Amino acid sequence: MMDSATLDALPGFRRRLRVTPSPGQVIAALEDDYHCMAVTLRHDGAVITGVESVMERVPWTTCPGAPAVLAATFNGVALADVAARGEKKANCTHLHDLTVLAAAHITDTHPTLYDIVTCDPVDGMAIAEIRRNGVASLQVAHRNHVMEAPAAIPGLSIMKLRDWIEGLDGRQREAAKLLQWGAILANGRLIPMERQSTASRVPPNCFTFQPDNAAKAVCVGKVIDFTAAPLTPLDHFDGASFSSR
């Protein structure tokens, strides 16, 4: 579809996720145009014994209330049951995804780095690629959210890829899930900010957009265009906390 070097040269959305395992805990962090946050999942090898999260950059004033909900959702849950725990819409979906990602890597001995690189549509076509530890793993293309590649999914909505993703093997399944969400979030670059400034207009699909929270949420997020700024996502995350840029 497009080689990685060409994709890197085009303006678009960028997201980085880093998973760092160590005895008794896994830290999963992410940064993209709209978010910067991390989750520390503590465990005894079988059960989650603690979930701590830090949210450095978020879109809404209500987002900082989400870590308490995350802890209530996952504390005491068996590691084997994390992915099926549910309650994603009650949580910050990004913290929830980071927790599930961290739980999937508890037996790892080395960190894992995912980079999601998308381009703004070119002649109507948007291309998104995910790289694992610097190596391209999967690339997809869609036009107005209708998939055109890879060959297994043409004509499907980008929102309706679950069956295809679940049919993939291990690492590819994880990469495909992360890439799907990154490609969906990239659409935010095409929506004027005035259309994104009222939480009550958004379906209740995360913590902030639940009716009680949406009624008081104010859009305050700092947006970083990593293709225009000389910055790299997570370049200021030291594995435990964020430092000033």
PDB file of C-alpha atoms in Angstrom:
ATOM      1  CA  MET A   1       0.000   0.000   0.000  1.00  0.00           C
ATOM      2  CA  MET A   2       2.635   2.537   1.118  1.00  0.00           C
ATOM      3  CA  ASP A   3       6.181   2.112   2.360  1.00  0.00           C
ATOM      4  CA  SER A   4       6.935   3.218   5.911  1.00  0.00           C
ATOM      5  CA  ALA A   5       9.287   6.045   4.928  1.00  0.00           C
ATOM      6  CA  THR A   6       6.642   7.652   2.698  1.00  0.00           C
ATOM      7  CA  LEU A   7       4.030   7.281   5.428  1.00  0.00           C
ATOM      8  CA  ASP A   8       6.338   8.915   7.972  1.00  0.00           C
ATOM      9  CA  ALA A   9       6.764  11.947   5.722  1.00  0.00           C
ATOM     10  CA  LEU A  10       3.031  12.676   5.520  1.00  0.00           C
ATOM     11  CA  PRO A  11       1.068  14.720   8.066  1.00  0.00           C
ATOM     12  CA  GLY A  12      -1.157  12.641  10.289  1.00  0.00           C
ATOM     13  CA  PHE A  13      -1.907  11.114  13.676  1.00  0.00           C
ATOM     14  CA  ARG A  14       0.785   9.510  15.834  1.00  0.00           C
ATOM     15  CA  ARG A  15       0.376   7.222  18.853  1.00  0.00           C
ATOM     16  CA  ARG A  16       3.022   5.385  20.879  1.00  0.00           C
ATOM     17  CA  LEU A  17       2.424   2.687  23.505  1.00  0.00           C
ATOM     18  CA  ARG A  18       5.190   1.300  25.707  1.00  0.00           C
ATOM     19  CA  VAL A  19       4.769  -1.774  27.926  1.00  0.00           C
ATOM     20  CA  THR A  20       7.443  -2.300  30.578  1.00  0.00           C
ATOM     21  CA  PRO A  21       7.274  -5.502  32.644  1.00  0.00           C
ATOM     22  CA  SER A  22       9.174  -6.153  35.857  1.00  0.00           C
ATOM     23  CA  PRO A  23       8.685  -8.552  38.780  1.00  0.00           C
ATOM     24  CA  GLY A  24       5.266  -7.994  40.290  1.00  0.00           C
ATOM     25  CA  GLN A  25       4.174  -5.190  37.999  1.00  0.00           C
ATOM     26  CA  VAL A  26       3.725  -3.980  34.431  1.00  0.00           C
ATOM     27  CA  ILE A  27       3.650  -0.338  33.359  1.00  0.00           C
ATOM     28  CA  ALA A  28       1.777   0.526  30.167  1.00  0.00           C
ATOM     29  CA  ALA A  29       1.949   4.083  28.848  1.00  0.00           C
ATOM     30  CA  LEU A  30       0.585   5.887  25.812  1.00  0.00           C
ATOM     31  CA  GLU A  31       0.785   9.250  24.146  1.00  0.00           C
ATOM     32  CA  ASP A  32      -0.902  10.555  21.028  1.00  0.00           C
ATOM     33  CA  ASP A  33      -2.200  13.855  19.685  1.00  0.00           C
ATOM     34  CA  TYR A  34      -4.873  14.071  22.407  1.00  0.00           C
ATOM     35  CA  HIS A  35      -3.739  11.925  25.359  1.00  0.00           C
ATOM     36  CA  CYS A  36      -0.750  11.179  27.566  1.00  0.00           C
ATOM     37  CA  MET A  37      -1.215   8.671  30.402  1.00  0.00           C
ATOM     38  CA  ALA A  38       0.091   5.517  32.025  1.00  0.00           C
ATOM     39  CA  VAL A  39      -1.126   2.594  34.129  1.00  0.00           C
ATOM     40  CA  THR A  40       0.888   0.602  36.646  1.00  0.00           C
ATOM     41  CA  LEU A  41      -0.640  -2.827  37.163  1.00  0.00           C
ATOM     42  CA  ARG A  42       0.606  -4.671  40.261  1.00  0.00           C
ATOM     43  CA  HIS A  43       0.047  -8.399  40.644  1.00  0.00           C
ATOM     44  CA  ASP A  44       1.058 -11.511  42.560  1.00  0.00           C
ATOM     45  CA  GLY A  45       1.248 -13.702  39.463  1.00  0.00           C
ATOM     46  CA  ALA A  46      -2.407 -14.651  39.580  1.00  0.00           C
ATOM     47  CA  VAL A  47      -4.456 -11.660  40.726  1.00  0.00           C
ATOM     48  CA  ILE A  48      -4.267  -7.893  40.311  1.00  0.00           C
ATOM     49  CA  THR A  49      -3.260  -6.407  43.657  1.00  0.00           C
ATOM     50  CA  GLY A  50      -3.242  -2.760  42.615  1.00  0.00           C
ATOM     51  CA  VAL A  51      -3.919  -0.450  39.688  1.00  0.00           C
ATOM     52  CA  GLU A  52      -2.474   3.044  39.659  1.00  0.00           C
ATOM     53  CA  SER A  53      -2.748   5.513  36.819  1.00  0.00           C
ATOM     54  CA  VAL A  54      -1.452   8.936  35.915  1.00  0.00           C
ATOM     55  CA  MET A  55      -3.100  11.210  33.363  1.00  0.00           C
ATOM     56  CA  GLU A  56      -0.806  13.983  32.206  1.00  0.00           C
ATOM     57  CA  ARG A  57      -2.755  15.223  29.170  1.00  0.00           C
ATOM     58  CA  VAL A  58      -6.465  14.591  28.685  1.00  0.00           C
ATOM     59  CA  PRO A  59      -9.228  16.200  26.609  1.00  0.00           C
ATOM     60  CA  TRP A  60     -11.806  16.931  29.359  1.00  0.00           C
ATOM     61  CA  THR A  61     -11.939  18.359  32.878  1.00  0.00           C
ATOM     62  CA  THR A  62     -13.741  15.220  34.065  1.00  0.00           C
ATOM     63  CA  CYS A  63     -11.085  12.732  32.892  1.00  0.00           C
ATOM     64  CA  PRO A  64      -9.082  12.843  36.164  1.00  0.00           C
ATOM     65  CA  GLY A  65     -11.984  11.101  37.901  1.00  0.00           C
ATOM     66  CA  ALA A  66     -11.415   7.976  35.810  1.00  0.00           C
ATOM     67  CA  PRO A  67      -8.460   6.419  37.715  1.00  0.00           C
ATOM     68  CA  ALA A  68     -10.678   5.670  40.728  1.00  0.00           C
ATOM     69  CA  VAL A  69     -13.155   3.837  38.505  1.00  0.00           C
ATOM     70  CA  LEU A  70     -10.296   1.898  36.893  1.00  0.00           C
ATOM     71  CA  ALA A  71      -9.013   0.742  40.284  1.00  0.00           C
ATOM     72  CA  ALA A  72     -12.505  -0.344  41.347  1.00  0.00           C
ATOM     73  CA  THR A  73     -12.945  -2.239  38.077  1.00  0.00           C
ATOM     74  CA  PHE A  74      -9.736  -4.259  38.185  1.00  0.00           C
ATOM     75  CA  ASN A  75      -8.465  -4.580  41.760  1.00  0.00           C
ATOM     76  CA  GLY A  76      -8.724  -8.205  42.853  1.00  0.00           C
ATOM     77  CA  VAL A  77      -9.487  -9.503  39.364  1.00  0.00           C
ATOM     78  CA  ALA A  78      -7.684 -12.652  38.226  1.00  0.00           C
ATOM     79  CA  LEU A  79      -5.135 -11.879  35.544  1.00  0.00           C
ATOM     80  CA  ALA A  80      -6.704 -14.525  33.341  1.00  0.00           C
ATOM     81  CA  ASP A  81     -10.024 -12.641  33.508  1.00  0.00           C
ATOM     82  CA  VAL A  82      -8.822  -9.110  32.797  1.00  0.00           C
ATOM     83  CA  ALA A  83      -9.631  -9.063  29.078  1.00  0.00           C
ATOM     84  CA  ALA A  84     -13.179 -10.276  29.760  1.00  0.00           C
ATOM     85  CA  ARG A  85     -13.785  -7.991  32.766  1.00  0.00           C
ATOM     86  CA  GLY A  86     -15.930  -5.533  30.815  1.00  0.00           C
ATOM     87  CA  GLU A  87     -17.190  -2.179  32.110  1.00  0.00           C
ATOM     88  CA  LYS A  88     -15.115  -0.410  29.453  1.00  0.00           C
ATOM     89  CA  LYS A  89     -17.719   2.299  28.847  1.00  0.00           C
ATOM     90  CA  ALA A  90     -17.786   3.179  32.540  1.00  0.00           C
ATOM     91  CA  ASN A  91     -14.027   3.736  32.414  1.00  0.00           C
ATOM     92  CA  CYS A  92     -11.678   5.938  30.496  1.00  0.00           C
ATOM     93  CA  THR A  93     -11.372   3.649  27.483  1.00  0.00           C
ATOM     94  CA  HIS A  94      -7.662   4.448  27.134  1.00  0.00           C
ATOM     95  CA  LEU A  95      -6.830   3.536  30.730  1.00  0.00           C
ATOM     96  CA  HIS A  96      -8.958   0.414  30.349  1.00  0.00           C
ATOM     97  CA  ASP A  97      -7.085  -0.589  27.185  1.00  0.00           C
ATOM     98  CA  LEU A  98      -3.729   0.042  28.871  1.00  0.00           C
ATOM     99  CA  THR A  99      -4.709  -2.221  31.777  1.00  0.00           C
ATOM    100  CA  VAL A 100      -5.732  -5.038  29.442  1.00  0.00           C
ATOM    101  CA  LEU A 101      -2.522  -4.542  27.454  1.00  0.00           C
ATOM    102  CA  ALA A 102      -0.399  -4.617  30.621  1.00  0.00           C
ATOM    103  CA  ALA A 103      -2.060  -7.833  31.818  1.00  0.00           C
ATOM    104  CA  ALA A 104      -1.269  -9.504  28.500  1.00  0.00           C
ATOM    105  CA  HIS A 105       2.450  -8.857  29.022  1.00  0.00           C
ATOM    106  CA  ILE A 106       3.005  -9.943  32.640  1.00  0.00           C
ATOM    107  CA  THR A 107       5.268 -12.845  31.649  1.00  0.00           C
ATOM    108  CA  ASP A 108       7.419 -10.772  29.279  1.00  0.00           C
ATOM    109  CA  THR A 109      11.065 -10.240  30.087  1.00  0.00           C
ATOM    110  CA  HIS A 110      11.609  -7.216  27.844  1.00  0.00           C
ATOM    111  CA  PRO A 111       9.669  -4.021  27.085  1.00  0.00           C
ATOM    112  CA  THR A 112       7.437  -3.774  24.024  1.00  0.00           C
ATOM    113  CA  LEU A 113       7.055  -0.596  22.008  1.00  0.00           C
ATOM    114  CA  TYR A 114       4.187  -0.016  19.593  1.00  0.00           C
ATOM    115  CA  ASP A 115       4.062   2.919  17.208  1.00  0.00           C
ATOM    116  CA  ILE A 116       0.918   3.741  15.236  1.00  0.00           C
ATOM    117  CA  VAL A 117       1.473   5.988  12.240  1.00  0.00           C
ATOM    118  CA  THR A 118      -1.419   7.254  10.152  1.00  0.00           C
ATOM    119  CA  CYS A 119      -1.654   9.783   7.375  1.00  0.00           C
ATOM    120  CA  ASP A 120      -4.371  12.321   6.819  1.00  0.00           C
ATOM    121  CA  PRO A 121      -6.440  11.181   3.817  1.00  0.00           C
ATOM    122  CA  VAL A 122      -4.691  11.477   0.460  1.00  0.00           C
ATOM    123  CA  ASP A 123      -7.213  11.553  -2.383  1.00  0.00           C
ATOM    124  CA  GLY A 124      -9.704  10.285   0.191  1.00  0.00           C
ATOM    125  CA  MET A 125      -7.548   7.338   1.296  1.00  0.00           C
ATOM    126  CA  ALA A 126      -6.188   7.084   4.855  1.00  0.00           C
ATOM    127  CA  ILE A 127      -3.433   4.590   5.602  1.00  0.00           C
ATOM    128  CA  ALA A 128      -2.457   3.425   9.082  1.00  0.00           C
ATOM    129  CA  GLU A 129       0.479   1.252  10.130  1.00  0.00           C
ATOM    130  CA  ILE A 130       1.519  -0.283  13.435  1.00  0.00           C
ATOM    131  CA  ARG A 131       5.116  -1.130  14.273  1.00  0.00           C
ATOM    132  CA  ARG A 132       6.277  -3.404  17.049  1.00  0.00           C
ATOM    133  CA  ASN A 133       9.718  -2.528  18.373  1.00  0.00           C
ATOM    134  CA  GLY A 134      10.372  -0.561  15.196  1.00  0.00           C
ATOM    135  CA  VAL A 135       9.313  -3.276  12.749  1.00  0.00           C
ATOM    136  CA  ALA A 136       6.162  -2.796  10.664  1.00  0.00           C
ATOM    137  CA  SER A 137       3.590  -5.395  11.707  1.00  0.00           C
ATOM    138  CA  LEU A 138       0.364  -4.472   9.919  1.00  0.00           C
ATOM    139  CA  GLN A 139      -0.986  -1.806   7.586  1.00  0.00           C
ATOM    140  CA  VAL A 140      -4.592  -0.966   6.764  1.00  0.00           C
ATOM    141  CA  ALA A 141      -6.263   1.472   4.373  1.00  0.00           C
ATOM    142  CA  HIS A 142      -9.748   2.968   4.481  1.00  0.00           C
ATOM    143  CA  ARG A 143     -11.771   5.533   2.597  1.00  0.00           C
ATOM    144  CA  ASN A 144     -14.353   7.361   4.717  1.00  0.00           C
ATOM    145  CA  HIS A 145     -14.031   4.539   7.295  1.00  0.00           C
ATOM    146  CA  VAL A 146     -14.741   1.808   4.731  1.00  0.00           C
ATOM    147  CA  MET A 147     -11.831  -0.607   4.569  1.00  0.00           C
ATOM    148  CA  GLU A 148      -9.998  -1.137   1.292  1.00  0.00           C
ATOM    149  CA  ALA A 149      -7.057  -3.167   2.599  1.00  0.00           C
ATOM    150  CA  PRO A 150      -5.845  -5.691   3.625  1.00  0.00           C
ATOM    151  CA  ALA A 151      -7.451  -8.112   1.228  1.00  0.00           C
ATOM    152  CA  ALA A 152      -9.429  -9.933   3.943  1.00  0.00           C
ATOM    153  CA  ILE A 153     -11.593  -6.936   4.917  1.00  0.00           C
ATOM    154  CA  PRO A 154     -12.554  -4.720   1.945  1.00  0.00           C
ATOM    155  CA  GLY A 155     -15.970  -3.128   2.332  1.00  0.00           C
ATOM    156  CA  LEU A 156     -16.107  -3.495   6.121  1.00  0.00           C
ATOM    157  CA  SER A 157     -16.582  -0.493   8.374  1.00  0.00           C
ATOM    158  CA  ILE A 158     -13.521   0.352  10.421  1.00  0.00           C
ATOM    159  CA  MET A 159     -15.811   0.036  13.447  1.00  0.00           C
ATOM    160  CA  LYS A 160     -16.784  -3.553  12.566  1.00  0.00           C
ATOM    161  CA  LEU A 161     -13.499  -5.465  12.488  1.00  0.00           C
ATOM    162  CA  ARG A 162     -13.935  -7.678  15.569  1.00  0.00           C
ATOM    163  CA  ASP A 163     -14.442 -10.963  13.705  1.00  0.00           C
ATOM    164  CA  TRP A 164     -11.408 -10.359  11.518  1.00  0.00           C
ATOM    165  CA  ILE A 165      -9.257  -9.332  14.467  1.00  0.00           C
ATOM    166  CA  GLU A 166     -10.309 -12.306  16.595  1.00  0.00           C
ATOM    167  CA  GLY A 167      -9.327 -14.627  13.743  1.00  0.00           C
ATOM    168  CA  LEU A 168      -5.719 -13.432  13.827  1.00  0.00           C
ATOM    169  CA  ASP A 169      -2.941 -15.099  15.785  1.00  0.00           C
ATOM    170  CA  GLY A 170      -1.480 -13.823  19.068  1.00  0.00           C
ATOM    171  CA  ARG A 171       0.715 -10.824  18.369  1.00  0.00           C
ATOM    172  CA  GLN A 172      -1.125  -9.890  15.174  1.00  0.00           C
ATOM    173  CA  ARG A 173      -4.420  -9.872  17.074  1.00  0.00           C
ATOM    174  CA  GLU A 174      -3.030  -7.479  19.659  1.00  0.00           C
ATOM    175  CA  ALA A 175      -1.480  -5.278  16.985  1.00  0.00           C
ATOM    176  CA  ALA A 176      -4.690  -5.204  14.944  1.00  0.00           C
ATOM    177  CA  LYS A 177      -6.767  -4.107  17.956  1.00  0.00           C
ATOM    178  CA  LEU A 178      -4.358  -1.296  18.732  1.00  0.00           C
ATOM    179  CA  LEU A 179      -4.200  -0.248  15.090  1.00  0.00           C
ATOM    180  CA  GLN A 180      -7.981  -0.180  14.725  1.00  0.00           C
ATOM    181  CA  TRP A 181      -8.352   2.174  17.687  1.00  0.00           C
ATOM    182  CA  GLY A 182      -5.512   4.367  16.476  1.00  0.00           C
ATOM    183  CA  ALA A 183      -7.043   4.652  13.019  1.00  0.00           C
ATOM    184  CA  ILE A 184     -10.406   5.592  14.537  1.00  0.00           C
ATOM    185  CA  LEU A 185      -8.864   8.243  16.813  1.00  0.00           C
ATOM    186  CA  ALA A 186      -6.994   9.705  13.847  1.00  0.00           C
ATOM    187  CA  ASN A 187     -10.345  10.870  12.488  1.00  0.00           C
ATOM    188  CA  GLY A 188     -10.339  13.540  15.186  1.00  0.00           C
ATOM    189  CA  ARG A 189      -7.831  15.512  13.113  1.00  0.00           C
ATOM    190  CA  LEU A 190     -10.523  16.011  10.487  1.00  0.00           C
ATOM    191  CA  ILE A 191     -13.237  17.237  12.878  1.00  0.00           C
ATOM    192  CA  PRO A 192     -13.267  20.974  13.700  1.00  0.00           C
ATOM    193  CA  MET A 193     -12.614  21.602  17.379  1.00  0.00           C
ATOM    194  CA  GLU A 194     -15.915  23.427  17.817  1.00  0.00           C
ATOM    195  CA  ARG A 195     -17.683  20.164  16.990  1.00  0.00           C
ATOM    196  CA  GLN A 196     -15.640  18.347  19.650  1.00  0.00           C
ATOM    197  CA  SER A 197     -16.208  20.794  22.495  1.00  0.00           C
ATOM    198  CA  THR A 198     -19.543  19.591  23.902  1.00  0.00           C
ATOM    199  CA  ALA A 199     -19.436  16.230  25.682  1.00  0.00           C
ATOM    200  CA  SER A 200     -23.210  15.896  25.773  1.00  0.00           C
ATOM    201  CA  ARG A 201     -23.226  15.446  21.985  1.00  0.00           C
ATOM    202  CA  VAL A 202     -21.166  12.267  22.225  1.00  0.00           C
ATOM    203  CA  PRO A 203     -22.624   8.779  22.878  1.00  0.00           C
ATOM    204  CA  PRO A 204     -21.971   7.469  26.442  1.00  0.00           C
ATOM    205  CA  ASN A 205     -19.028   5.290  25.434  1.00  0.00           C
ATOM    206  CA  CYS A 206     -16.510   6.272  28.123  1.00  0.00           C
ATOM    207  CA  PHE A 207     -16.219   7.753  31.631  1.00  0.00           C
ATOM    208  CA  THR A 208     -16.480  11.387  30.590  1.00  0.00           C
ATOM    209  CA  PHE A 209     -19.370  10.779  28.223  1.00  0.00           C
ATOM    210  CA  GLN A 210     -21.585   9.142  30.834  1.00  0.00           C
ATOM    211  CA  PRO A 211     -24.564  11.518  31.281  1.00  0.00           C
ATOM    212  CA  ASP A 212     -23.694  12.804  34.771  1.00  0.00           C
ATOM    213  CA  ASN A 213     -20.105  13.526  33.756  1.00  0.00           C
ATOM    214  CA  ALA A 214     -20.888  14.825  30.278  1.00  0.00           C
ATOM    215  CA  ALA A 215     -23.164  17.507  31.730  1.00  0.00           C
ATOM    216  CA  LYS A 216     -20.222  19.138  33.522  1.00  0.00           C
ATOM    217  CA  ALA A 217     -17.300  18.209  31.238  1.00  0.00           C
ATOM    218  CA  VAL A 218     -15.337  21.086  29.712  1.00  0.00           C
ATOM    219  CA  CYS A 219     -12.953  20.560  26.815  1.00  0.00           C
ATOM    220  CA  VAL A 220      -9.482  21.605  27.997  1.00  0.00           C
ATOM    221  CA  GLY A 221      -7.159  19.250  26.170  1.00  0.00           C
ATOM    222  CA  LYS A 222      -3.892  20.348  24.622  1.00  0.00           C
ATOM    223  CA  VAL A 223      -3.550  18.849  21.148  1.00  0.00           C
ATOM    224  CA  ILE A 224      -0.066  18.079  19.845  1.00  0.00           C
ATOM    225  CA  ASP A 225       0.530  17.543  16.153  1.00  0.00           C
ATOM    226  CA  PHE A 226       3.579  15.289  16.287  1.00  0.00           C
ATOM    227  CA  THR A 227       4.068  15.616  12.531  1.00  0.00           C
ATOM    228  CA  ALA A 228       4.447  19.374  12.882  1.00  0.00           C
ATOM    229  CA  ALA A 229       6.278  19.613  16.219  1.00  0.00           C
ATOM    230  CA  PRO A 230       9.830  18.363  16.903  1.00  0.00           C
ATOM    231  CA  LEU A 231       8.522  15.954  19.543  1.00  0.00           C
ATOM    232  CA  THR A 232       8.245  12.182  19.890  1.00  0.00           C
ATOM    233  CA  PRO A 233       5.360  10.605  21.846  1.00  0.00           C
ATOM    234  CA  LEU A 234       6.427   9.428  25.323  1.00  0.00           C
ATOM    235  CA  ASP A 235       9.869  11.038  24.980  1.00  0.00           C
ATOM    236  CA  HIS A 236       9.404  12.515  28.476  1.00  0.00           C
ATOM    237  CA  PHE A 237       8.140   9.362  30.232  1.00  0.00           C
ATOM    238  CA  ASP A 238      10.778   7.770  32.431  1.00  0.00           C
ATOM    239  CA  GLY A 239       8.896   4.535  33.101  1.00  0.00           C
ATOM    240  CA  ALA A 240       7.244   5.704  36.300  1.00  0.00           C
ATOM    241  CA  SER A 241       6.210   9.316  35.761  1.00  0.00           C
ATOM    242  CA  PHE A 242       6.204  12.132  33.246  1.00  0.00           C
ATOM    243  CA  SER A 243       8.806  14.861  33.301  1.00  0.00           C
ATOM    244  CA  SER A 244       8.522  18.345  31.857  1.00  0.00           C
ATOM    245  CA  ARG A 245       9.272  18.790  28.207  1.00  0.00           C
TER     246      ARG A 245
END
